[in-house]
Structure formats: C-alpha cells, structure tokens
Tab-separated table of C-alpha atoms in Angstrom:
chain	number	residue	atom	x	y	z
E	261	UNK	CA	4.231	-70.944	-103.354
E	262	UNK	CA	5.707	-68.844	-105.633
E	263	UNK	CA	8.905	-68.931	-107.052
E	264	UNK	CA	10.605	-66.409	-105.553
E	265	UNK	CA	9.521	-68.128	-102.049
E	266	UNK	CA	10.879	-71.715	-103.249
E	267	UNK	CA	13.850	-69.655	-104.615
E	268	UNK	CA	14.325	-68.236	-100.666
E	269	UNK	CA	13.471	-71.811	-99.398
E	270	UNK	CA	16.278	-73.163	-101.333
E	271	UNK	CA	18.689	-70.422	-100.390
E	272	UNK	CA	17.926	-70.722	-96.778
E	273	UNK	CA	18.693	-74.092	-96.553
E	274	UNK	CA	22.074	-73.501	-98.522
E	275	UNK	CA	22.528	-70.896	-95.564
E	276	UNK	CA	21.703	-73.142	-93.072
E	277	UNK	CA	24.138	-75.493	-94.319
E	278	UNK	CA	26.775	-73.154	-94.639
E	279	UNK	CA	26.330	-71.954	-91.232
E	280	UNK	CA	26.486	-75.439	-90.076
E	281	UNK	CA	29.894	-76.005	-91.401
E	282	UNK	CA	31.611	-73.249	-89.759
E	283	UNK	CA	34.005	-70.339	-90.885
E	284	UNK	CA	37.085	-71.866	-91.855
E	285	UNK	CA	35.457	-74.827	-93.641
E	286	UNK	CA	33.675	-72.692	-95.411
E	287	UNK	CA	35.922	-70.936	-96.478
E	288	UNK	CA	38.086	-73.842	-97.808
E	289	UNK	CA	35.101	-75.323	-99.572
E	290	UNK	CA	34.850	-72.180	-101.455
E	291	UNK	CA	38.591	-71.942	-101.989
E	292	UNK	CA	39.914	-75.588	-102.989
E	293	UNK	CA	43.433	-74.400	-104.171
E	294	UNK	CA	43.999	-73.470	-101.506
E	295	UNK	CA	43.672	-76.754	-99.619
E	296	UNK	CA	45.132	-78.553	-102.073
E	297	UNK	CA	47.920	-76.079	-101.962
E	298	UNK	CA	48.219	-76.671	-98.353
E	299	UNK	CA	48.319	-80.376	-98.578
E	300	UNK	CA	51.440	-80.268	-100.354
E	301	UNK	CA	52.766	-77.418	-97.416
E	302	UNK	CA	52.322	-79.949	-94.772
E	303	UNK	CA	53.475	-82.580	-96.522
E	304	UNK	CA	56.798	-80.938	-97.183
E	305	UNK	CA	56.784	-79.775	-93.319
E	306	UNK	CA	56.351	-82.725	-92.126
E	307	UNK	CA	58.998	-85.101	-94.395
E	308	UNK	CA	61.646	-82.726	-95.319
E	309	UNK	CA	63.223	-82.459	-91.769
E	310	UNK	CA	63.536	-86.161	-91.879
E	311	UNK	CA	64.933	-86.280	-95.184
E	312	UNK	CA	67.288	-84.134	-94.208
E	313	UNK	CA	68.291	-85.962	-90.984
E	314	UNK	CA	68.558	-88.959	-93.984
E	315	UNK	CA	70.749	-87.696	-96.109
E	316	UNK	CA	73.452	-86.472	-93.773
E	317	UNK	CA	73.858	-89.882	-93.305
E	318	UNK	CA	77.522	-91.574	-94.603
E	319	UNK	CA	76.309	-93.023	-97.837
E	320	UNK	CA	72.592	-91.953	-98.144
E	321	UNK	CA	71.694	-90.673	-101.459
E	322	UNK	CA	70.799	-87.225	-100.949
E	323	UNK	CA	69.664	-86.253	-104.227
E	324	UNK	CA	67.418	-89.748	-104.596
E	325	UNK	CA	65.653	-88.681	-101.512
E	326	UNK	CA	65.204	-85.177	-102.380
E	327	UNK	CA	63.994	-85.944	-106.114
E	328	UNK	CA	61.398	-88.464	-104.573
E	329	UNK	CA	59.714	-86.287	-102.005
E	330	UNK	CA	59.387	-83.513	-104.588
E	331	UNK	CA	58.001	-85.998	-107.167
E	332	UNK	CA	55.510	-86.870	-104.404
E	333	UNK	CA	54.717	-83.485	-103.863
E	334	UNK	CA	53.668	-82.730	-107.318
E	335	UNK	CA	52.129	-85.718	-107.358
E	336	UNK	CA	49.753	-84.626	-104.893
E	337	UNK	CA	48.856	-81.455	-106.710
E	338	UNK	CA	46.798	-83.995	-108.728
E	339	UNK	CA	45.136	-85.500	-105.995
E	340	UNK	CA	41.853	-84.255	-106.338
E	341	UNK	CA	41.626	-84.993	-110.322
E	342	UNK	CA	42.886	-88.141	-110.380
E	343	UNK	CA	43.351	-90.055	-106.960
E	344	UNK	CA	43.836	-93.167	-108.092
E	345	UNK	CA	46.905	-92.124	-110.143
E	346	UNK	CA	48.262	-90.169	-107.460
E	347	UNK	CA	47.825	-92.636	-104.799
E	348	UNK	CA	49.518	-95.122	-107.465
E	349	UNK	CA	52.422	-92.478	-107.716
E	350	UNK	CA	53.089	-92.034	-104.330
E	351	UNK	CA	53.199	-95.258	-103.233
E	352	UNK	CA	55.711	-96.162	-105.474
E	353	UNK	CA	58.147	-93.151	-104.782
E	354	UNK	CA	57.511	-94.177	-101.536
E	355	UNK	CA	58.655	-97.338	-102.157
E	356	UNK	CA	61.898	-95.884	-104.215
E	357	UNK	CA	62.585	-93.690	-101.424
E	358	UNK	CA	62.425	-96.604	-98.965
E	359	UNK	CA	65.019	-98.259	-100.833
E	360	UNK	CA	67.188	-95.397	-101.350
E	361	UNK	CA	66.918	-94.506	-97.825
E	362	UNK	CA	67.505	-97.774	-96.222
E	363	UNK	CA	65.416	-99.391	-93.819
E	364	UNK	CA	66.358	-96.724	-90.891
E	365	UNK	CA	64.758	-93.836	-93.749
E	366	UNK	CA	61.932	-93.720	-96.497
E	367	UNK	CA	59.419	-90.499	-96.069
E	368	UNK	CA	57.696	-91.262	-93.175
E	369	UNK	CA	54.346	-92.898	-95.159
E	370	UNK	CA	53.190	-88.906	-94.996
E	371	UNK	CA	52.531	-88.631	-98.732
E	372	UNK	CA	50.358	-92.131	-98.571
E	373	UNK	CA	48.414	-91.166	-95.588
E	374	UNK	CA	47.157	-88.123	-97.581
E	375	UNK	CA	46.799	-89.757	-100.757
E	376	UNK	CA	44.934	-92.618	-99.060
E	377	UNK	CA	42.561	-89.782	-97.234
E	378	UNK	CA	41.559	-88.337	-100.907
E	379	UNK	CA	40.855	-91.878	-102.721
E	380	UNK	CA	38.475	-92.446	-99.904
E	381	UNK	CA	36.462	-89.562	-99.756
E	382	UNK	CA	36.161	-90.738	-103.253
E	383	UNK	CA	35.942	-94.212	-103.332
E	384	UNK	CA	33.744	-96.223	-101.185
E	385	UNK	CA	35.035	-98.780	-97.936
E	386	UNK	CA	35.458	-101.665	-99.920
E	387	UNK	CA	37.966	-99.944	-101.855
E	388	UNK	CA	39.844	-97.861	-99.822
E	389	UNK	CA	40.203	-100.114	-96.510
E	390	UNK	CA	41.741	-102.917	-98.788
E	391	UNK	CA	44.121	-100.706	-100.454
E	392	UNK	CA	45.310	-98.850	-97.034
E	393	UNK	CA	45.996	-102.997	-95.681
E	394	UNK	CA	47.555	-103.418	-98.456
E	395	UNK	CA	50.230	-100.507	-99.126
E	396	UNK	CA	50.888	-100.776	-95.532
E	397	UNK	CA	51.569	-104.496	-95.594
E	398	UNK	CA	53.813	-104.105	-98.540
E	399	UNK	CA	55.658	-101.197	-97.611
E	400	UNK	CA	56.260	-103.605	-93.572
E	401	UNK	CA	57.314	-105.990	-95.707
E	402	UNK	CA	59.351	-103.791	-97.582
E	403	UNK	CA	61.063	-102.538	-94.671
E	404	UNK	CA	61.841	-106.361	-93.316
E	405	UNK	CA	64.010	-107.062	-96.684
E	406	UNK	CA	65.363	-103.812	-96.618
E	407	UNK	CA	66.828	-105.185	-93.010
E	408	UNK	CA	64.859	-103.904	-90.266
E	409	UNK	CA	65.075	-103.407	-87.397
E	410	UNK	CA	68.849	-103.056	-87.449
E	411	UNK	CA	69.683	-104.675	-84.185
E	412	UNK	CA	73.042	-103.528	-84.713
E	413	UNK	CA	74.464	-101.633	-81.428
E	414	UNK	CA	71.903	-102.970	-79.926
E	415	UNK	CA	73.398	-105.357	-76.781
E	416	UNK	CA	70.655	-108.050	-75.665
E	417	UNK	CA	71.192	-109.710	-72.416
E	418	UNK	CA	70.284	-113.541	-72.920
E	419	UNK	CA	70.244	-113.998	-69.565
E	420	UNK	CA	67.818	-111.586	-69.504
E	421	UNK	CA	65.308	-114.244	-71.346
E	422	UNK	CA	65.528	-111.692	-74.687
E	423	UNK	CA	65.707	-113.567	-77.702
E	424	UNK	CA	66.937	-111.329	-80.790
E	425	UNK	CA	64.597	-112.773	-83.080
E	426	UNK	CA	61.877	-112.480	-80.442
E	427	UNK	CA	62.548	-108.962	-79.830
E	428	UNK	CA	62.973	-108.649	-83.945
E	429	UNK	CA	59.564	-109.814	-84.731
E	430	UNK	CA	57.836	-107.573	-81.832
E	431	UNK	CA	59.252	-104.188	-83.384
E	432	UNK	CA	58.192	-105.529	-86.751
E	433	UNK	CA	54.845	-106.326	-85.494
E	434	UNK	CA	54.526	-102.593	-83.526
E	435	UNK	CA	56.104	-100.950	-86.905
E	436	UNK	CA	53.816	-102.746	-89.124
E	437	UNK	CA	50.394	-102.006	-86.762
E	438	UNK	CA	51.501	-98.545	-86.579
E	439	UNK	CA	51.962	-97.920	-90.675
E	440	UNK	CA	48.859	-99.742	-91.123
E	441	UNK	CA	47.072	-98.165	-88.257
E	442	UNK	CA	47.654	-94.612	-89.767
E	443	UNK	CA	46.843	-95.753	-93.340
E	444	UNK	CA	43.233	-97.104	-92.108
E	445	UNK	CA	42.757	-94.164	-89.647
E	446	UNK	CA	43.486	-91.853	-92.916
E	447	UNK	CA	40.779	-93.913	-95.032
E	448	UNK	CA	37.802	-93.896	-92.145
E	449	UNK	CA	38.576	-90.055	-91.792
E	450	UNK	CA	37.894	-89.957	-95.772
E	451	UNK	CA	35.278	-92.402	-95.404
E	452	UNK	CA	33.552	-90.009	-92.900
E	453	UNK	CA	33.664	-86.701	-94.413
E	454	UNK	CA	32.470	-88.665	-97.959
E	455	UNK	CA	29.792	-90.044	-95.982
E	456	UNK	CA	29.126	-86.161	-94.551
E	457	UNK	CA	29.199	-85.055	-98.650
E	458	UNK	CA	26.877	-87.642	-99.632
E	459	UNK	CA	24.152	-86.971	-96.998
E	460	UNK	CA	24.592	-83.361	-97.470
E	461	UNK	CA	24.025	-83.768	-101.464
E	462	UNK	CA	21.351	-86.138	-100.697
E	463	UNK	CA	19.446	-83.325	-98.533
E	464	UNK	CA	19.894	-80.865	-101.330
E	465	UNK	CA	18.980	-83.026	-103.695
E	466	UNK	CA	15.482	-83.768	-102.015
E	467	UNK	CA	15.476	-79.804	-101.374
E	468	UNK	CA	15.850	-79.212	-104.765
E	469	UNK	CA	13.115	-82.233	-105.776
E	470	UNK	CA	10.682	-80.420	-103.572
E	471	UNK	CA	10.891	-76.955	-104.728
E	472	UNK	CA	10.602	-78.410	-108.303
E	473	UNK	CA	7.399	-79.956	-107.614
E	474	UNK	CA	6.159	-77.131	-105.518
E	475	UNK	CA	6.852	-75.157	-108.666
E	476	UNK	CA	4.764	-77.710	-110.657
E	477	UNK	CA	2.193	-77.509	-108.501
E	478	UNK	CA	1.722	-73.881	-108.327
E	479	UNK	CA	2.273	-73.726	-112.101
E	480	UNK	CA	-1.044	-75.757	-112.099
E	481	UNK	CA	-2.651	-73.997	-109.793
E	482	UNK	CA	-1.808	-70.866	-111.652
E	483	UNK	CA	-3.150	-72.146	-114.785
E	484	UNK	CA	-6.343	-74.096	-112.975
E	485	UNK	CA	-7.073	-70.226	-111.998
E	486	UNK	CA	-6.646	-68.382	-115.064
E	487	UNK	CA	-8.644	-71.249	-117.224
E	488	UNK	CA	-11.533	-71.017	-114.544
E	489	UNK	CA	-11.417	-66.600	-114.492
E	490	UNK	CA	-10.603	-66.494	-118.288
E	491	UNK	CA	-13.187	-69.287	-119.513
E	492	UNK	CA	-15.856	-68.196	-117.332
E	493	UNK	CA	-15.549	-64.389	-118.276
E	494	UNK	CA	-15.433	-65.006	-121.780
E	495	UNK	CA	-17.939	-67.679	-121.938
E	496	UNK	CA	-20.544	-65.219	-120.469
E	497	UNK	CA	-19.233	-61.765	-122.138
E	498	UNK	CA	-20.038	-63.817	-125.344
E	499	UNK	CA	-23.204	-65.077	-124.712
E	500	UNK	CA	-24.074	-61.454	-123.376
E	501	UNK	CA	-22.906	-59.836	-126.329
E	502	UNK	CA	-24.357	-61.991	-128.730
E	503	UNK	CA	-28.054	-61.450	-126.424
E	504	UNK	CA	-27.838	-58.121	-127.062
E	505	UNK	CA	-27.347	-57.854	-130.526
E	506	UNK	CA	-30.721	-59.603	-130.677
E	507	UNK	CA	-32.250	-57.884	-128.007
E	508	UNK	CA	-31.091	-54.341	-129.319
E	509	UNK	CA	-33.717	-54.450	-132.338
E	510	UNK	CA	-36.490	-54.844	-129.759
E	511	UNK	CA	-35.731	-53.426	-126.441
E	512	UNK	CA	-33.108	-51.243	-126.091
E	513	UNK	CA	-33.725	-50.788	-122.371
E	514	UNK	CA	-33.009	-54.509	-122.111
E	515	UNK	CA	-30.043	-54.414	-124.280
E	516	UNK	CA	-28.654	-51.229	-122.214
E	517	UNK	CA	-28.436	-53.790	-119.225
E	518	UNK	CA	-27.129	-57.017	-121.050
E	519	UNK	CA	-24.410	-54.363	-122.330
E	520	UNK	CA	-24.214	-52.792	-118.552
E	521	UNK	CA	-23.523	-56.849	-117.874
E	522	UNK	CA	-21.256	-57.559	-120.525
E	523	UNK	CA	-18.848	-54.874	-119.292
E	524	UNK	CA	-19.419	-55.460	-115.576
E	525	UNK	CA	-18.161	-59.251	-116.432
E	526	UNK	CA	-15.280	-57.942	-118.624
E	527	UNK	CA	-14.201	-55.746	-115.359
E	528	UNK	CA	-14.445	-57.950	-113.155
E	529	UNK	CA	-12.506	-60.687	-114.725
E	530	UNK	CA	-9.862	-57.818	-115.409
E	531	UNK	CA	-9.595	-57.017	-112.000
E	532	UNK	CA	-8.850	-60.697	-111.499
E	533	UNK	CA	-6.747	-61.158	-114.007
E	534	UNK	CA	-4.333	-58.488	-112.803
E	535	UNK	CA	-4.562	-58.667	-109.322
E	536	UNK	CA	-3.288	-62.888	-109.681
E	537	UNK	CA	-0.253	-61.091	-111.919
E	538	UNK	CA	0.436	-58.450	-110.118
E	539	UNK	CA	1.108	-60.631	-107.293
E	540	UNK	CA	3.353	-62.802	-109.444
E	541	UNK	CA	5.279	-59.807	-110.545
E	542	UNK	CA	5.798	-58.142	-107.473
E	543	UNK	CA	6.069	-60.896	-105.186
E	544	UNK	CA	3.622	-59.711	-102.783
E	545	UNK	CA	2.364	-61.165	-99.523
E	546	UNK	CA	-0.929	-61.562	-100.287
E	547	UNK	CA	-2.439	-63.961	-101.403
E	548	UNK	CA	-2.289	-65.492	-105.067
E	549	UNK	CA	-5.795	-66.015	-106.537
E	550	UNK	CA	-8.831	-63.992	-106.018
E	551	UNK	CA	-10.807	-65.584	-103.042
E	552	UNK	CA	-14.481	-65.877	-103.904
E	553	UNK	CA	-16.807	-67.425	-101.188
E	554	UNK	CA	-19.735	-69.525	-101.104
E	555	UNK	CA	-21.542	-65.947	-100.312
E	556	UNK	CA	-20.286	-65.380	-103.819
E	557	UNK	CA	-22.256	-68.164	-105.116
E	558	UNK	CA	-25.387	-66.309	-105.781
E	559	UNK	CA	-23.929	-63.601	-107.608
E	560	UNK	CA	-22.574	-66.181	-109.873
E	561	UNK	CA	-25.854	-67.572	-110.623
E	562	UNK	CA	-26.877	-63.843	-111.528
E	563	UNK	CA	-24.617	-63.667	-113.892
E	564	UNK	CA	-25.165	-66.551	-115.629
E	565	UNK	CA	-28.676	-65.968	-115.692
E	566	UNK	CA	-28.242	-62.802	-117.127
E	567	UNK	CA	-26.310	-64.208	-119.723
E	568	UNK	CA	-29.011	-66.554	-120.937
E	569	UNK	CA	-29.164	-69.903	-118.420
E	570	UNK	CA	-32.245	-70.528	-116.589
E	571	UNK	CA	-31.008	-71.555	-112.982
E	572	UNK	CA	-32.754	-73.417	-110.274
E	573	UNK	CA	-30.391	-73.334	-106.873
E	574	UNK	CA	-31.161	-75.160	-104.339
E	575	UNK	CA	-29.079	-75.793	-101.054
E	576	UNK	CA	-30.470	-77.917	-98.457
E	577	UNK	CA	-28.372	-79.433	-94.981
E	578	UNK	CA	-26.409	-76.628	-93.533
E	579	UNK	CA	-24.257	-73.604	-94.750
E	580	UNK	CA	-20.893	-74.164	-95.985
E	581	UNK	CA	-17.854	-74.184	-93.994
E	582	UNK	CA	-15.794	-70.912	-93.347
E	583	UNK	CA	-12.718	-72.590	-94.586
E	584	UNK	CA	-12.549	-70.152	-98.018
E	585	UNK	CA	-9.940	-72.083	-99.476
E	586	UNK	CA	-13.124	-75.129	-99.370
E	587	UNK	CA	-15.787	-72.021	-100.602
E	588	UNK	CA	-13.316	-71.190	-103.343
E	589	UNK	CA	-13.205	-75.047	-104.614
E	590	UNK	CA	-17.379	-75.008	-104.776
E	591	UNK	CA	-17.525	-71.665	-106.129
E	592	UNK	CA	-14.962	-72.952	-109.355
E	593	UNK	CA	-16.958	-76.217	-109.619
E	594	UNK	CA	-20.029	-74.872	-109.688
E	595	UNK	CA	-18.723	-71.952	-112.244
E	596	UNK	CA	-16.989	-74.417	-114.350
E	597	UNK	CA	-19.893	-76.869	-114.162
E	598	UNK	CA	-22.477	-73.044	-115.840
E	599	UNK	CA	-19.532	-72.338	-117.986
E	600	UNK	CA	-19.870	-75.888	-119.924
E	601	UNK	CA	-23.691	-75.751	-120.248
E	602	UNK	CA	-23.508	-72.042	-121.604
E	603	UNK	CA	-20.720	-72.750	-124.022
E	604	UNK	CA	-21.390	-76.603	-125.591
E	605	UNK	CA	-25.448	-76.814	-124.052
E	606	UNK	CA	-27.938	-76.467	-126.971
E	607	UNK	CA	-31.590	-75.397	-126.531
E	608	UNK	CA	-31.475	-75.299	-122.566
E	609	UNK	CA	-34.792	-74.921	-120.677
E	610	UNK	CA	-33.914	-76.056	-117.278
E	611	UNK	CA	-30.583	-76.007	-115.373
E	612	UNK	CA	-29.945	-77.745	-111.767
E	613	UNK	CA	-27.835	-76.857	-109.326
E	614	UNK	CA	-27.865	-78.540	-105.866
E	615	UNK	CA	-25.856	-78.244	-102.997
E	616	UNK	CA	-26.436	-80.613	-100.361
E	617	UNK	CA	-24.801	-80.888	-97.043
E	618	UNK	CA	-24.522	-84.814	-95.500
E	619	UNK	CA	-23.632	-85.881	-91.985
E	620	UNK	CA	-21.419	-82.584	-91.562
E	621	UNK	CA	-18.517	-84.330	-92.856
E	622	UNK	CA	-19.185	-84.386	-96.550
E	623	UNK	CA	-20.579	-82.214	-99.743
E	624	UNK	CA	-22.487	-83.240	-102.666
E	625	UNK	CA	-22.632	-80.668	-105.484
E	626	UNK	CA	-24.834	-81.483	-108.873
E	627	UNK	CA	-25.025	-79.316	-111.833
E	628	UNK	CA	-27.608	-80.643	-114.436
E	629	UNK	CA	-28.688	-79.265	-117.744
E	630	UNK	CA	-31.430	-80.190	-120.224
E	631	UNK	CA	-29.645	-79.314	-123.531
E	632	UNK	CA	-30.198	-81.885	-126.252
E	633	UNK	CA	-28.681	-84.795	-126.623
E	634	UNK	CA	-26.364	-83.641	-129.496
E	635	UNK	CA	-24.277	-80.978	-127.704
E	636	UNK	CA	-21.864	-78.219	-129.330
E	637	UNK	CA	-18.794	-79.668	-130.513
E	638	UNK	CA	-16.325	-79.216	-127.383
E	639	UNK	CA	-13.070	-76.728	-128.561
E	640	UNK	CA	-11.734	-77.169	-124.839
E	641	UNK	CA	-8.352	-78.370	-124.037
E	642	UNK	CA	-10.199	-80.528	-121.053
E	643	UNK	CA	-8.200	-78.546	-118.537
E	644	UNK	CA	-11.565	-77.578	-116.809
E	645	UNK	CA	-12.721	-81.109	-115.996
E	646	UNK	CA	-9.491	-81.996	-114.979
E	647	UNK	CA	-8.976	-78.724	-112.948
E	648	UNK	CA	-12.680	-79.780	-111.063
E	649	UNK	CA	-10.686	-83.287	-110.204
E	650	UNK	CA	-7.883	-81.964	-108.870
E	651	UNK	CA	-9.772	-79.604	-106.922
E	652	UNK	CA	-11.941	-82.586	-105.636
E	653	UNK	CA	-8.928	-84.580	-105.010
E	654	UNK	CA	-7.862	-81.988	-101.908
E	655	UNK	CA	-10.354	-82.831	-100.293
E	656	UNK	CA	-10.546	-86.599	-100.900
E	657	UNK	CA	-13.600	-86.399	-103.080
E	658	UNK	CA	-14.131	-87.160	-106.472
E	659	UNK	CA	-16.123	-85.897	-109.736
E	660	UNK	CA	-18.275	-87.314	-112.409
E	661	UNK	CA	-19.590	-85.772	-115.491
E	662	UNK	CA	-21.403	-87.264	-118.564
E	663	UNK	CA	-24.646	-87.203	-120.394
E	664	UNK	CA	-28.187	-87.542	-119.329
E	665	UNK	CA	-30.193	-90.664	-120.424
E	666	UNK	CA	-32.939	-87.976	-120.950
E	667	UNK	CA	-30.797	-85.424	-122.747
E	668	UNK	CA	-28.628	-83.320	-121.047
E	669	UNK	CA	-25.109	-83.370	-118.892
E	670	UNK	CA	-24.705	-83.383	-115.454
E	671	UNK	CA	-21.823	-82.951	-113.537
E	672	UNK	CA	-21.405	-84.861	-110.037
E	673	UNK	CA	-18.896	-84.038	-107.345
E	674	UNK	CA	-18.559	-85.568	-103.910
E	675	UNK	CA	-16.328	-83.239	-100.921
E	676	UNK	CA	-15.075	-84.222	-97.645
E	677	UNK	CA	-15.546	-81.278	-95.305
E	678	UNK	CA	-12.170	-80.351	-93.890
E	679	UNK	CA	-12.091	-81.174	-90.082
E	680	UNK	CA	-11.600	-77.118	-89.111
E	681	UNK	CA	-14.435	-76.723	-91.154
E	682	UNK	CA	-16.615	-78.847	-89.044
E	683	UNK	CA	-14.837	-77.519	-85.727
E	684	UNK	CA	-16.031	-73.929	-86.421
E	685	UNK	CA	-19.205	-75.347	-87.685
E	686	UNK	CA	-19.970	-76.792	-84.035
E	687	UNK	CA	-17.965	-74.147	-82.130
E	688	UNK	CA	-20.675	-71.130	-84.017
E	689	UNK	CA	-23.653	-73.427	-83.091
E	690	UNK	CA	-22.603	-73.633	-79.792
E	691	UNK	CA	-22.350	-69.823	-79.476
E	692	UNK	CA	-25.714	-69.422	-80.911
C-alpha cells in the first residue's frame, strides 16, 4: 500500500463519517460559531416572552430581568471555551432573576439547559448528572423560599378532602420533578453527543494508527527491496570489474564477456530501480517491486557464476508453488545469501545452494560456502539478514546464519508454503 493509497483510505473514512452525519450536522460541524450564535438566539426566543410578561406585572423589576437575561446570553457565547465557568455564571444569573421576579417569574431554566448540555459534551457523567440534580434541587428550594406555590386566589373546598398543605407539596413535587427532569435530560443528550464524538475520534485515531503502521511497513518493504537490488547488483558488478581487469591481460575475448555481463547487470539493476521509483512517483496501479520468480533462479545463479562463485544448485521435492510472492521471497533470500558470499568470503571453491520441498507444506533453503574461516570484515548494516528474517516471518519461517565448523558460512531457512500454493499444486497435479 503506497502513501497515496493510505491518504486516500483515511480521506475515504473521513468522507464516510461526514456522509453519516448528514448535510445539516456536517454544515454545523464546519461552522461552530454559527452554532454558538444560534444557541443564544434560541435562548432569547424562548426566554424573552416570559421575561416581558413578568416585567409587565405590578412591582416587577423589568430592568433587572432584562439585565440578567442579557447577562446569560453573553455568558452562553463562551460556553464552549469555558463550560464550567459559564454554567456557574448562568446558574447565578438565573437565581438572581428568580429572586427579582418572584416565585412565578424567573428565566425558565432555558439557559441552564443549554449550559448543562455543553458541560455534558465536555465532561463525564460522574460530574454532569450530580450537577444537574444539585442545580435543579437548589432552584426548587429557592422557589419554595420565595413563596412558591402562590395559593392566593385559589379556593379549595375542605369538604372535598383537599388539604392546602398537601396540595402545595404536590405542586412543588411536580414542578421540582419537571425542573430536575429537564436538567437531567439536557445532560443525557450532551453525554450521548460526547460518547458519539469519542467513538468517532477513536475510529479516526485507529484509522490513522493503522495508516501509520502500514506506512512504516511499506517503507521497510521498499528499503528491503532496494537493499536487495542495489547490494546484489553492486556486489556482482564489483566482482565482474575486478575479474575483467585481471582477465583482460590474458584473454581479451573472455574479458569482453565479463564486461558484457557487467553492463547487463548494471542495466538490469537500473531498470529495477526505475520501475520501483517510477511507481512511487506516479502512483501507478502496478505492483511496486520487480517480480522475479522461481524460474529466474537459474539466471540469478548464472550471474553469480560469471562473477566468480562456483555454485552447485540442487532442487528436490517438487517445484516451487505458483504463489509469485512466495517465489519472490525465495529468490531474494538466495540472492542475499550469495551476495554475502561474494562480498565477504575468501578463497571460495564451492558454494552449495539447496532447495528441498518437504511434505507439500514446507520448503527448506540452504546456502553454504567453504570460504576461509576468517572472512572479510563486514561493511554492511545488517539489513540483509534482517530482511531475510522479515521475509521468512511472512510465511511462519525462520532463518539461521553463522559459520561452519569446517570453515565457511551457511544460511538455513525454513518456510511454510502458503495454503493457496498447496491447493494450486494439487489442482495442477489432478489436471495432469
């Protein structure tokens, strides 16, 4: 997966999330100031009619009610920046309005509902639910202290069995339940929105985490491929150039062959690199890496033989599976092992390359040279051996490398053949 593909994946996820929200929510999400102003306008539309009615009553403090209403409106403009501070201010202003207007007036609790909703979208339920209950209970108590309910003008017939005190408690209970219920409902809606936002944020986080991980894996894969191509080609080219310099003095025809092989190796390496880097630049749909397969192993070995390695190749137990990725893994591991022998081994007289397919589900690879026990000091970064182990891990395999007691170096790898490869081989056998 290329970086462009990863970016498209994340963009597609964001697009799906936006579509799921709908046009209205998507528009409001991208215009937060409009939402804040809309909430203030809604508050004024719901509150001002009651304020005007209360202000028209005899003895009412119209100026005080209007000032507290505007103060709540101003506070709500900052509800997203400082929700806790805003809810405290709104609560105080509404209590002041309740005291000014008396038990039958006040601001109706609309400001507290909006403020509680905002707090619930920012804080957990452990804070918002108790806050809603405490705010509603305090306002109900304050209403009772201010003389709510006002029983003047209400005629209750004792013969009907209705007691004034009991009736007053019923009204207080119903009113208090409505106030507290509305506050809890506002907090519940806010908590639901908060949970949805957290869920969406987690999905976006994991999408980006997976994207980042895939990018790291892609970079490692590209680095592994580039290392295999460059290290192999340069090692072979160096060996060929040194051989050509020696042979040119004695056999010009042989020197020409070596130089032709040298130029061919260089052109092949350049083509591989151009193919890989070209795909990365142009974001083509083709596969990123060059795809040598099992059929290219003989050609690979012939190139190393020309470079001076006396290779003996043994392949037993059946052909490689048709899985091209598996064949690429085998090809690269043989290439890396022989490149190391070419670069570091001294006085090599025999290099054994053995491929053995066992039980239709396992492949054993062994590359061993008989160079001197004292090898040329390594100038590499260790990426080659690490790359072989990473490739083997893709097929639940292992790689072991180390010196041989009798002298030389050996690389052993065991790979589990993928099930699709086993099925393809069985189908091929059945057809034959």
